[in-house]
PDB file of C-alpha atoms in Angstrom:
ATOM      1  CA  MET A   1       5.636  15.661   3.237  1.00 36.00           C
ATOM      2  CA  SER A   2       6.201  14.823  -0.500  1.00 36.00           C
ATOM      3  CA  SER A   3       7.528  17.342  -2.718  1.00 34.00           C
ATOM      4  CA  GLY A   4       6.183  15.024  -5.394  1.00 33.00           C
ATOM      5  CA  LEU A   5       9.553  14.448  -6.718  1.00 31.00           C
ATOM      6  CA  LEU A   6      10.719  10.649  -7.445  1.00 37.00           C
ATOM      7  CA  GLU A   7      14.283  10.100  -7.839  1.00 34.00           C
ATOM      8  CA  GLY A   8      15.299   6.737  -9.451  1.00 34.00           C
ATOM      9  CA  ALA A   9      18.239   4.435  -9.750  1.00 35.00           C
ATOM     10  CA  GLN A  10      19.283   1.040 -11.259  1.00 34.00           C
ATOM     11  CA  PRO A  11      22.537  -1.102 -11.385  1.00 34.00           C
ATOM     12  CA  ASP A  12      25.059   0.476 -13.875  1.00 33.00           C
ATOM     13  CA  ASN A  13      28.523  -1.155 -13.841  1.00 30.00           C
ATOM     14  CA  ASN A  14      30.207  -0.719 -10.587  1.00 31.00           C
ATOM     15  CA  GLU A  15      27.301   1.695  -9.504  1.00 35.00           C
ATOM     16  CA  VAL A  16      24.302   0.080  -7.803  1.00 39.00           C
ATOM     17  CA  ALA A  17      22.275   3.183  -7.171  1.00 35.00           C
ATOM     18  CA  ARG A  18      22.151   6.202  -9.518  1.00 35.00           C
ATOM     19  CA  GLU A  19      20.128   9.043  -9.031  1.00 39.00           C
ATOM     20  CA  GLN A  20      17.473  10.327 -11.903  1.00 38.00           C
ATOM     21  CA  SER A  21      15.555  13.543 -11.045  1.00 34.00           C
ATOM     22  CA  LEU A  22      12.142  12.990 -12.530  1.00 37.00           C
ATOM     23  CA  PRO A  23       9.604  15.992 -13.030  1.00 36.00           C
ATOM     24  CA  ALA A  24       7.220  16.826 -10.490  1.00 41.00           C
ATOM     25  CA  ALA A  25       3.769  15.117 -10.573  1.00 41.00           C
ATOM     26  CA  LEU A  26       1.196  17.397 -12.627  1.00 40.00           C
ATOM     27  CA  PRO A  27      -2.456  17.242 -10.917  1.00 40.00           C
ATOM     28  CA  VAL A  28      -4.655  16.160 -13.487  1.00 40.00           C
ATOM     29  CA  GLN A  29      -7.882  14.801 -11.647  1.00 45.00           C
ATOM     30  CA  SER A  30      -9.575  14.462  -8.190  1.00 43.00           C
ATOM     31  CA  TRP A  31     -12.260  12.113  -7.092  1.00 44.00           C
ATOM     32  CA  ALA A  32     -12.216  12.803  -3.185  1.00 48.00           C
ATOM     33  CA  PRO A  33     -11.292  16.162  -1.622  1.00 49.00           C
ATOM     34  CA  LEU A  34      -8.832  16.182   1.413  1.00 55.00           C
ATOM     35  CA  GLY A  35     -10.735  16.250   4.462  1.00 62.00           C
ATOM     36  CA  GLY A  36     -13.939  14.569   2.815  1.00 89.00           C
ATOM     37  CA  ARG A  37     -16.394  12.524   4.638  1.00 94.00           C
ATOM     38  CA  ALA A  38     -14.170   9.483   4.835  1.00 96.00           C
ATOM     39  CA  ARG A  39     -11.369  11.298   6.763  1.00 95.00           C
ATOM     40  CA  GLY A  40     -14.441  12.715   9.142  1.00 95.00           C
ATOM     41  CA  ALA A  41     -15.731   9.471  10.064  1.00 96.00           C
ATOM     42  CA  LEU A  42     -12.376   7.780  11.064  1.00 96.00           C
ATOM     43  CA  HIS A  43     -10.962  10.989  12.749  1.00 96.00           C
ATOM     44  CA  ASP A  44     -14.560  10.490  14.986  1.00 96.00           C
ATOM     45  CA  LEU A  45     -14.411   6.466  15.259  1.00 96.00           C
ATOM     46  CA  ALA A  46     -10.488   6.900  16.249  1.00 96.00           C
ATOM     47  CA  GLY A  47     -11.046   9.499  19.015  1.00 96.00           C
ATOM     48  CA  ALA A  48     -13.718   7.262  20.762  1.00 96.00           C
ATOM     49  CA  MET A  49     -11.558   4.321  21.006  1.00 96.00           C
ATOM     50  CA  ALA A  50      -8.765   3.485  23.915  1.00 96.00           C
ATOM     51  CA  PRO A  51      -5.164   3.983  22.612  1.00 97.00           C
ATOM     52  CA  ILE A  52      -2.065   1.617  22.293  1.00 96.00           C
ATOM     53  CA  THR A  53       1.400   2.400  21.675  1.00 95.00           C
ATOM     54  CA  LEU A  54       3.748   1.561  18.919  1.00 91.00           C
ATOM     55  CA  THR A  55       5.720  -0.584  21.395  1.00 91.00           C
ATOM     56  CA  GLU A  56       2.634  -2.569  22.719  1.00 91.00           C
ATOM     57  CA  VAL A  57       1.712  -3.335  19.048  1.00 89.00           C
ATOM     58  CA  MET A  58       5.008  -4.497  17.905  1.00 85.00           C
ATOM     59  CA  SER A  59       5.226  -6.669  21.269  1.00 83.00           C
ATOM     60  CA  ALA A  60       1.532  -7.935  20.735  1.00 75.00           C
ATOM     61  CA  ALA A  61       0.402  -7.720  16.793  1.00 64.00           C
ATOM     62  CA  ALA A  62       3.842  -7.272  14.828  1.00 64.00           C
ATOM     63  CA  LEU A  63       2.258  -9.862  12.231  1.00 58.00           C
ATOM     64  CA  GLN A  64       5.051  -9.618  10.078  1.00 58.00           C
ATOM     65  CA  THR A  65       3.973 -13.180   8.466  1.00 61.00           C
ATOM     66  CA  ARG A  66      -0.070 -12.777   7.988  1.00 70.00           C
ATOM     67  CA  VAL A  67      -3.047 -13.245   6.041  1.00 82.00           C
ATOM     68  CA  ASP A  68      -4.319 -10.067   4.402  1.00 85.00           C
ATOM     69  CA  LYS A  69      -7.652  -9.131   3.034  1.00 91.00           C
ATOM     70  CA  LYS A  70      -8.468  -5.957   1.685  1.00 93.00           C
ATOM     71  CA  PHE A  71     -11.731  -4.204   1.246  1.00 96.00           C
ATOM     72  CA  LEU A  72     -13.305  -0.596   0.300  1.00 96.00           C
ATOM     73  CA  LEU A  73     -15.774   0.861   2.450  1.00 97.00           C
ATOM     74  CA  SER A  74     -18.075   3.823   2.530  1.00 96.00           C
ATOM     75  CA  PRO A  75     -18.122   5.869   5.800  1.00 96.00           C
ATOM     76  CA  GLU A  76     -20.963   4.368   6.923  1.00 97.00           C
ATOM     77  CA  GLN A  77     -19.814   1.198   6.643  1.00 97.00           C
ATOM     78  CA  MET A  78     -16.776   1.815   8.583  1.00 98.00           C
ATOM     79  CA  VAL A  79     -18.632   3.031  11.436  1.00 97.00           C
ATOM     80  CA  GLU A  80     -20.825  -0.091  11.303  1.00 97.00           C
ATOM     81  CA  LEU A  81     -17.582  -2.229  11.340  1.00 97.00           C
ATOM     82  CA  VAL A  82     -16.056  -0.514  14.003  1.00 97.00           C
ATOM     83  CA  SER A  83     -19.421  -1.156  15.998  1.00 96.00           C
ATOM     84  CA  ARG A  84     -19.186  -4.874  15.692  1.00 96.00           C
ATOM     85  CA  LEU A  85     -15.347  -4.856  16.436  1.00 94.00           C
ATOM     86  CA  GLY A  86     -14.795  -6.656  19.882  1.00 86.00           C
ATOM     87  CA  ALA A  87     -13.888  -4.692  23.502  1.00 91.00           C
ATOM     88  CA  SER A  88     -10.085  -5.427  23.108  1.00 93.00           C
ATOM     89  CA  TYR A  89      -9.603  -3.492  19.997  1.00 95.00           C
ATOM     90  CA  ARG A  90      -7.884  -0.090  20.372  1.00 97.00           C
ATOM     91  CA  VAL A  91      -6.226   2.740  18.266  1.00 97.00           C
ATOM     92  CA  LEU A  92      -2.641   3.201  17.671  1.00 96.00           C
ATOM     93  CA  GLU A  93      -1.553   6.478  19.256  1.00 96.00           C
ATOM     94  CA  ILE A  94       1.859   8.345  18.886  1.00 95.00           C
ATOM     95  CA  ASP A  95       2.767  11.727  20.508  1.00 94.00           C
ATOM     96  CA  GLN A  96      -1.084  12.198  20.798  1.00 94.00           C
ATOM     97  CA  LYS A  97      -1.593  11.399  17.101  1.00 95.00           C
ATOM     98  CA  ARG A  98      -4.090   8.899  15.584  1.00 97.00           C
ATOM     99  CA  ILE A  99      -4.305   9.519  12.057  1.00 97.00           C
ATOM    100  CA  PHE A 100      -0.682   9.472  10.321  1.00 96.00           C
ATOM    101  CA  GLY A 101       0.969  10.571   6.855  1.00 96.00           C
ATOM    102  CA  TYR A 102       2.468   7.977   4.541  1.00 96.00           C
ATOM    103  CA  GLU A 103       4.625   8.089   1.443  1.00 96.00           C
ATOM    104  CA  SER A 104       5.507   5.165  -0.527  1.00 96.00           C
ATOM    105  CA  VAL A 105       7.614   5.222  -3.506  1.00 97.00           C
ATOM    106  CA  TYR A 106       7.324   1.613  -5.273  1.00 97.00           C
ATOM    107  CA  PHE A 107      10.062  -0.134  -7.866  1.00 97.00           C
ATOM    108  CA  ASP A 108       9.543  -2.337 -10.897  1.00 96.00           C
ATOM    109  CA  THR A 109      11.215  -2.984 -13.980  1.00 95.00           C
ATOM    110  CA  PRO A 110      10.884  -0.377 -17.048  1.00 94.00           C
ATOM    111  CA  ASP A 111       8.256  -2.828 -18.328  1.00 94.00           C
ATOM    112  CA  LEU A 112       6.093  -3.236 -15.200  1.00 95.00           C
ATOM    113  CA  ALA A 113       6.983  -7.104 -14.638  1.00 94.00           C
ATOM    114  CA  GLN A 114       5.660  -7.037 -11.095  1.00 94.00           C
ATOM    115  CA  PHE A 115       2.464  -5.122 -12.076  1.00 93.00           C
ATOM    116  CA  ARG A 116       1.797  -7.843 -14.498  1.00 92.00           C
ATOM    117  CA  ALA A 117       2.645 -10.801 -12.104  1.00 91.00           C
ATOM    118  CA  HIS A 118      -0.019  -9.211  -9.691  1.00 88.00           C
ATOM    119  CA  ARG A 119      -2.394  -8.942 -12.889  1.00 88.00           C
ATOM    120  CA  GLN A 120      -1.840 -12.665 -13.555  1.00 86.00           C
ATOM    121  CA  GLY A 121      -2.063 -14.000 -10.025  1.00 83.00           C
ATOM    122  CA  ARG A 122       1.421 -15.458 -10.103  1.00 85.00           C
ATOM    123  CA  ARG A 123       2.506 -17.072  -6.814  1.00 82.00           C
ATOM    124  CA  ARG A 124       6.029 -15.813  -7.129  1.00 86.00           C
ATOM    125  CA  ARG A 125       5.575 -11.752  -7.047  1.00 90.00           C
ATOM    126  CA  TYR A 126       7.079  -9.203  -4.794  1.00 93.00           C
ATOM    127  CA  LYS A 127       6.699  -5.542  -4.140  1.00 95.00           C
ATOM    128  CA  ALA A 128       9.445  -3.463  -3.380  1.00 97.00           C
ATOM    129  CA  ARG A 129       9.265  -0.063  -1.774  1.00 97.00           C
ATOM    130  CA  THR A 130      10.493   2.658   0.421  1.00 97.00           C
ATOM    131  CA  ARG A 131       8.077   3.708   2.972  1.00 96.00           C
ATOM    132  CA  LEU A 132       8.545   7.250   4.956  1.00 96.00           C
ATOM    133  CA  TYR A 133       6.591   7.844   7.834  1.00 95.00           C
ATOM    134  CA  VAL A 134       5.884  11.319   7.421  1.00 95.00           C
ATOM    135  CA  ASP A 135       4.946  12.412  10.904  1.00 94.00           C
ATOM    136  CA  SER A 136       7.880  10.951  12.422  1.00 93.00           C
ATOM    137  CA  ASN A 137      10.283  11.330   9.553  1.00 94.00           C
ATOM    138  CA  GLU A 138      11.697   7.614   9.438  1.00 95.00           C
ATOM    139  CA  CYS A 139      11.995   5.683   6.289  1.00 97.00           C
ATOM    140  CA  MET A 140      12.229   1.986   5.490  1.00 97.00           C
ATOM    141  CA  PHE A 141      13.140  -0.139   2.782  1.00 97.00           C
ATOM    142  CA  GLU A 142      10.352  -3.047   2.575  1.00 97.00           C
ATOM    143  CA  ALA A 143       9.407  -6.036   0.416  1.00 96.00           C
ATOM    144  CA  LYS A 144       6.607  -8.027   0.763  1.00 92.00           C
ATOM    145  CA  LEU A 145       6.714 -11.650  -0.989  1.00 91.00           C
ATOM    146  CA  LYS A 146       4.025 -14.150  -1.297  1.00 81.00           C
ATOM    147  CA  SER A 147       4.942 -17.637   0.669  1.00 75.00           C
ATOM    148  CA  ASN A 148       3.810 -21.338  -0.663  1.00 72.00           C
ATOM    149  CA  ARG A 149       0.797 -20.969   1.239  1.00 73.00           C
ATOM    150  CA  GLY A 150      -0.170 -17.745   0.094  1.00 70.00           C
ATOM    151  CA  GLU A 151       0.752 -15.558   3.151  1.00 73.00           C
ATOM    152  CA  THR A 152       2.053 -12.305   2.734  1.00 77.00           C
ATOM    153  CA  VAL A 153       5.577 -11.786   4.270  1.00 85.00           C
ATOM    154  CA  LYS A 154       7.055  -8.369   4.882  1.00 87.00           C
ATOM    155  CA  TYR A 155      10.709  -7.899   5.435  1.00 94.00           C
ATOM    156  CA  ARG A 156      12.240  -4.545   6.199  1.00 94.00           C
ATOM    157  CA  TRP A 157      15.581  -2.479   6.044  1.00 95.00           C
ATOM    158  CA  PRO A 158      16.696   0.966   7.675  1.00 96.00           C
ATOM    159  CA  HIS A 159      16.654   3.474   4.515  1.00 97.00           C
ATOM    160  CA  SER A 160      17.722   7.144   4.841  1.00 95.00           C
ATOM    161  CA  VAL A 161      14.939   9.550   4.262  1.00 95.00           C
ATOM    162  CA  ASP A 162      17.035  11.661   1.604  1.00 94.00           C
ATOM    163  CA  ASP A 163      17.058   8.249  -0.584  1.00 94.00           C
ATOM    164  CA  ARG A 164      13.542   7.283  -0.182  1.00 90.00           C
ATOM    165  CA  GLY A 165      12.864   7.390  -3.807  1.00 90.00           C
ATOM    166  CA  ILE A 166      16.344   5.652  -4.546  1.00 93.00           C
ATOM    167  CA  MET A 167      16.894   1.931  -4.794  1.00 93.00           C
ATOM    168  CA  THR A 168      20.201   2.019  -2.794  1.00 94.00           C
ATOM    169  CA  ARG A 169      23.165  -0.429  -2.946  1.00 94.00           C
ATOM    170  CA  ASP A 170      22.062  -1.556   0.334  1.00 95.00           C
ATOM    171  CA  ALA A 171      18.295  -1.867  -0.421  1.00 96.00           C
ATOM    172  CA  HIS A 172      19.245  -3.790  -3.754  1.00 95.00           C
ATOM    173  CA  SER A 173      21.496  -6.047  -1.790  1.00 96.00           C
ATOM    174  CA  PHE A 174      18.471  -6.768   0.488  1.00 97.00           C
ATOM    175  CA  LEU A 175      16.235  -7.301  -2.174  1.00 97.00           C
ATOM    176  CA  ALA A 176      18.322  -9.712  -3.790  1.00 97.00           C
ATOM    177  CA  GLY A 177      19.152 -11.827  -0.931  1.00 96.00           C
ATOM    178  CA  LEU A 178      15.307 -12.103  -0.309  1.00 96.00           C
ATOM    179  CA  LEU A 179      14.500 -12.913  -3.996  1.00 95.00           C
ATOM    180  CA  GLU A 180      17.228 -15.780  -4.124  1.00 95.00           C
ATOM    181  CA  ALA A 181      16.266 -17.385  -0.889  1.00 94.00           C
ATOM    182  CA  ASN A 182      12.721 -17.508  -1.310  1.00 92.00           C
ATOM    183  CA  TYR A 183      12.150 -17.523  -5.587  1.00 92.00           C
ATOM    184  CA  ALA A 184      15.856 -18.674  -6.541  1.00 93.00           C
ATOM    185  CA  VAL A 185      15.673 -15.879  -9.296  1.00 93.00           C
ATOM    186  CA  GLU A 186      18.269 -12.939  -9.963  1.00 93.00           C
ATOM    187  CA  THR A 187      16.899  -9.091  -9.028  1.00 93.00           C
ATOM    188  CA  PRO A 188      16.091  -7.365 -12.257  1.00 93.00           C
ATOM    189  CA  ILE A 189      16.801  -3.869 -13.163  1.00 91.00           C
ATOM    190  CA  LEU A 190      14.491  -1.635 -10.943  1.00 95.00           C
ATOM    191  CA  GLU A 191      13.514   1.913 -11.440  1.00 95.00           C
ATOM    192  CA  PRO A 192      10.665   4.032  -9.291  1.00 96.00           C
ATOM    193  CA  VAL A 193       7.523   4.061 -11.185  1.00 96.00           C
ATOM    194  CA  LEU A 194       5.004   5.082  -8.481  1.00 96.00           C
ATOM    195  CA  GLN A 195       4.489   7.353  -5.350  1.00 96.00           C
ATOM    196  CA  THR A 196       1.335   6.980  -3.150  1.00 96.00           C
ATOM    197  CA  ASP A 197       0.617   9.473  -0.378  1.00 96.00           C
ATOM    198  CA  TYR A 198      -2.003   8.746   1.721  1.00 96.00           C
ATOM    199  CA  SER A 199      -3.176   9.145   5.753  1.00 96.00           C
ATOM    200  CA  ARG A 200      -3.516   5.873   8.060  1.00 97.00           C
ATOM    201  CA  CYS A 201      -5.567   4.961  11.169  1.00 97.00           C
ATOM    202  CA  THR A 202      -4.532   1.563  12.650  1.00 96.00           C
ATOM    203  CA  PHE A 203      -6.856  -0.077  15.037  1.00 96.00           C
ATOM    204  CA  VAL A 204      -5.276  -3.132  16.976  1.00 95.00           C
ATOM    205  CA  ASP A 205      -6.624  -6.189  19.005  1.00 93.00           C
ATOM    206  CA  PRO A 206      -3.363  -7.178  21.119  1.00 91.00           C
ATOM    207  CA  VAL A 207      -5.576  -9.943  22.692  1.00 89.00           C
ATOM    208  CA  HIS A 208      -6.148 -11.814  19.427  1.00 88.00           C
ATOM    209  CA  GLN A 209      -3.361 -10.371  17.407  1.00 88.00           C
ATOM    210  CA  GLU A 210      -5.089  -8.829  14.673  1.00 91.00           C
ATOM    211  CA  ARG A 211      -4.723  -5.571  12.985  1.00 92.00           C
ATOM    212  CA  LEU A 212      -6.958  -3.307  10.661  1.00 94.00           C
ATOM    213  CA  THR A 213      -5.373  -0.599   8.747  1.00 95.00           C
ATOM    214  CA  CYS A 214      -7.538   2.459   7.533  1.00 98.00           C
ATOM    215  CA  ASP A 215      -6.298   4.439   4.771  1.00 97.00           C
ATOM    216  CA  ILE A 216      -7.838   7.549   3.399  1.00 96.00           C
ATOM    217  CA  ASP A 217      -6.813  10.444   1.123  1.00 95.00           C
ATOM    218  CA  LEU A 218      -5.075   8.498  -1.452  1.00 94.00           C
ATOM    219  CA  VAL A 219      -2.759  10.192  -4.152  1.00 94.00           C
ATOM    220  CA  CYS A 220      -1.162   8.305  -6.678  1.00 94.00           C
ATOM    221  CA  LYS A 221       1.628  10.020  -8.844  1.00 93.00           C
ATOM    222  CA  ASN A 222       4.221   9.403 -11.352  1.00 91.00           C
ATOM    223  CA  GLN A 223       6.455  11.292 -13.826  1.00 86.00           C
ATOM    224  CA  GLN A 224       3.298  12.850 -15.273  1.00 87.00           C
ATOM    225  CA  PHE A 225       0.337  12.737 -13.632  1.00 87.00           C
ATOM    226  CA  SER A 226      -1.356  12.717  -9.864  1.00 91.00           C
ATOM    227  CA  ILE A 227      -4.723  11.434  -9.523  1.00 91.00           C
ATOM    228  CA  ASP A 228      -6.775  11.413  -5.967  1.00 91.00           C
ATOM    229  CA  GLY A 229      -8.651   8.078  -4.867  1.00 90.00           C
ATOM    230  CA  PRO A 230     -12.431   8.386  -4.140  1.00 91.00           C
ATOM    231  CA  ASP A 231     -13.870   9.524  -0.574  1.00 93.00           C
ATOM    232  CA  MET A 232     -13.804   6.463   0.892  1.00 95.00           C
ATOM    233  CA  ILE A 233     -11.586   3.994   3.357  1.00 97.00           C
ATOM    234  CA  ILE A 234      -9.409   1.376   1.984  1.00 96.00           C
ATOM    235  CA  VAL A 235      -9.489  -1.324   4.672  1.00 97.00           C
ATOM    236  CA  GLU A 236      -6.606  -4.201   5.254  1.00 94.00           C
ATOM    237  CA  THR A 237      -7.434  -6.792   7.847  1.00 94.00           C
ATOM    238  CA  LYS A 238      -4.260  -8.390   8.941  1.00 89.00           C
ATOM    239  CA  SER A 239      -4.411 -11.558  11.032  1.00 86.00           C
ATOM    240  CA  ALA A 240      -2.323 -14.854  11.232  1.00 81.00           C
ATOM    241  CA  THR A 241      -5.404 -16.719   9.952  1.00 82.00           C
ATOM    242  CA  GLY A 242      -7.813 -14.684   7.902  1.00 83.00           C
ATOM    243  CA  ARG A 243     -10.639 -15.227  10.088  1.00 87.00           C
ATOM    244  CA  GLY A 244     -10.077 -12.554  12.628  1.00 89.00           C
ATOM    245  CA  THR A 245     -13.098 -10.453  14.530  1.00 93.00           C
ATOM    246  CA  ALA A 246     -12.852  -7.804  11.711  1.00 95.00           C
ATOM    247  CA  ASP A 247     -12.944 -10.409   9.061  1.00 94.00           C
ATOM    248  CA  GLN A 248     -16.096 -11.989  10.332  1.00 94.00           C
ATOM    249  CA  ALA A 249     -18.015  -8.817  10.765  1.00 96.00           C
ATOM    250  CA  LEU A 250     -17.475  -7.660   7.565  1.00 97.00           C
ATOM    251  CA  LEU A 251     -18.381 -11.101   6.183  1.00 96.00           C
ATOM    252  CA  LYS A 252     -21.898 -10.662   8.265  1.00 96.00           C
ATOM    253  CA  MET A 253     -22.197  -7.030   6.975  1.00 97.00           C
ATOM    254  CA  GLY A 254     -22.035  -8.527   3.091  1.00 97.00           C
ATOM    255  CA  VAL A 255     -18.775  -6.946   2.455  1.00 96.00           C
ATOM    256  CA  ARG A 256     -16.728  -9.123   0.611  1.00 93.00           C
ATOM    257  CA  PRO A 257     -12.626  -9.162   0.275  1.00 93.00           C
ATOM    258  CA  LEU A 258     -11.323  -7.316  -3.125  1.00 90.00           C
ATOM    259  CA  SER A 259      -8.429  -8.173  -5.019  1.00 84.00           C
ATOM    260  CA  MET A 260      -6.623  -5.040  -4.982  1.00 85.00           C
ATOM    261  CA  SER A 261      -3.279  -3.190  -3.754  1.00 87.00           C
ATOM    262  CA  LYS A 262      -2.614   0.745  -3.758  1.00 92.00           C
ATOM    263  CA  TYR A 263       0.186  -0.438  -6.223  1.00 94.00           C
ATOM    264  CA  CYS A 264      -1.712  -2.284  -8.799  1.00 92.00           C
ATOM    265  CA  LEU A 265      -4.514   0.451  -8.773  1.00 92.00           C
ATOM    266  CA  GLY A 266      -2.113   3.319  -8.974  1.00 93.00           C
ATOM    267  CA  ILE A 267      -0.235   1.619 -11.771  1.00 94.00           C
ATOM    268  CA  ALA A 268      -3.740   1.314 -13.682  1.00 91.00           C
ATOM    269  CA  MET A 269      -5.113   4.683 -13.008  1.00 90.00           C
ATOM    270  CA  LEU A 270      -2.068   6.387 -14.204  1.00 91.00           C
ATOM    271  CA  ASN A 271      -1.195   4.120 -16.956  1.00 89.00           C
ATOM    272  CA  PRO A 272      -5.023   3.427 -18.835  1.00 87.00           C
ATOM    273  CA  GLU A 273      -3.522   2.108 -21.708  1.00 88.00           C
ATOM    274  CA  LEU A 274      -2.506  -0.940 -19.552  1.00 88.00           C
ATOM    275  CA  ALA A 275      -5.242  -3.756 -19.339  1.00 84.00           C
ATOM    276  CA  ALA A 276      -6.456  -3.873 -15.435  1.00 79.00           C
ATOM    277  CA  ASN A 277      -8.262  -7.014 -15.884  1.00 77.00           C
ATOM    278  CA  LYS A 278      -9.488  -8.097 -12.223  1.00 79.00           C
ATOM    279  CA  TRP A 279      -9.499  -4.416 -11.216  1.00 86.00           C
ATOM    280  CA  SER A 280     -11.469  -3.032 -14.046  1.00 84.00           C
ATOM    281  CA  ARG A 281     -14.788  -2.923 -12.272  1.00 84.00           C
ATOM    282  CA  LEU A 282     -13.254  -1.806  -9.167  1.00 88.00           C
ATOM    283  CA  LEU A 283     -11.291   1.081 -10.974  1.00 87.00           C
ATOM    284  CA  THR A 284     -14.505   1.998 -13.447  1.00 86.00           C
ATOM    285  CA  ARG A 285     -17.247   2.055 -10.459  1.00 86.00           C
ATOM    286  CA  HIS A 286     -15.183   3.566  -7.611  1.00 85.00           C
ATOM    287  CA  PHE A 287     -12.008   5.721  -8.982  1.00 84.00           C
ATOM    288  CA  GLY A 288     -13.598   6.944 -12.614  1.00 77.00           C
ATOM    289  CA  TRP A 289     -11.112   4.818 -14.590  1.00 76.00           C
ATOM    290  CA  GLN A 290     -11.253   4.042 -18.157  1.00 74.00           C
ATOM    291  CA  ARG A 291      -9.017   1.969 -20.646  1.00 71.00           C
ATOM    292  CA  ALA A 292      -7.330   4.355 -22.907  1.00 67.00           C
ATOM    293  CA  SER A 293      -8.910   2.660 -25.988  1.00 59.00           C
ATOM    294  CA  ALA A 294     -12.427   3.525 -24.535  1.00 46.00           C
ATOM    295  CA  LEU A 295     -11.071   7.361 -24.082  1.00 46.00           C
ATOM    296  CA  THR A 296      -9.797   7.369 -27.667  1.00 43.00           C
ATOM    297  CA  GLY A 297     -13.115   6.184 -29.049  1.00 42.00           C
ATOM    298  CA  GLN A 298     -15.056   8.949 -27.530  1.00 42.00           C
ATOM    299  CA  MET A 299     -12.616  11.642 -28.999  1.00 37.00           C
TER     300      MET A 299
END
């Protein structure tokens, strides 16, 4: 599992990657105890569904180019959603496990240019991260770019587990090629700014090529702080059109998609001096967030 330490790197003369050891994250606030109601509900739902292998998922519903929609559900809403899914939905199972640990380290500029680009809704924006699949001890460098049609396109490159908090030379070159080809821009100096740990269960419809990821036990960390998310399920629907079975079921339930990402939520929670704009209501209602100015006024 995560050590809570982030290591960073940036271009420096002839070196693309330079390691920087950062202090361990300090736990300061918790909104959801690990093993809460959300985990219990997801565990029961996953256990009742027929399994699908990773090979089958990659063959039938890899969805590297897709329309993503995000939702935040209570355990009760999650139970209702699964009851509305079609019979072709199955649950990803690997080595007899159905809920898996993830660790992601996100890279941004020192002034958080990509956070600001997401906050302002710019079309030419991206996320760069390493992702550790905790249970299999495998790691990838991933870049997610927005296409001209608003689709999310994810690109992946093998990455060493030992370097999962580092922008290595290969990762930098890989990202530089993508940004030049897609946006005609150079890659800026990037450093690790956020680590997220969480558990994920994935429901898959191989017939209609849809996926539903369900994340629980979210923990966001930087060099100084560690904050837990609420006892809820972060649901992301992934389909070619954005009108899949899960999307239609959530619409009938009266649940609307949210403009959110774990990266943007984590940066906002850990940096309360930053304006959160379109996420402020969500953060205040479910994550106990307050702007630094509001906190100062209470002192």
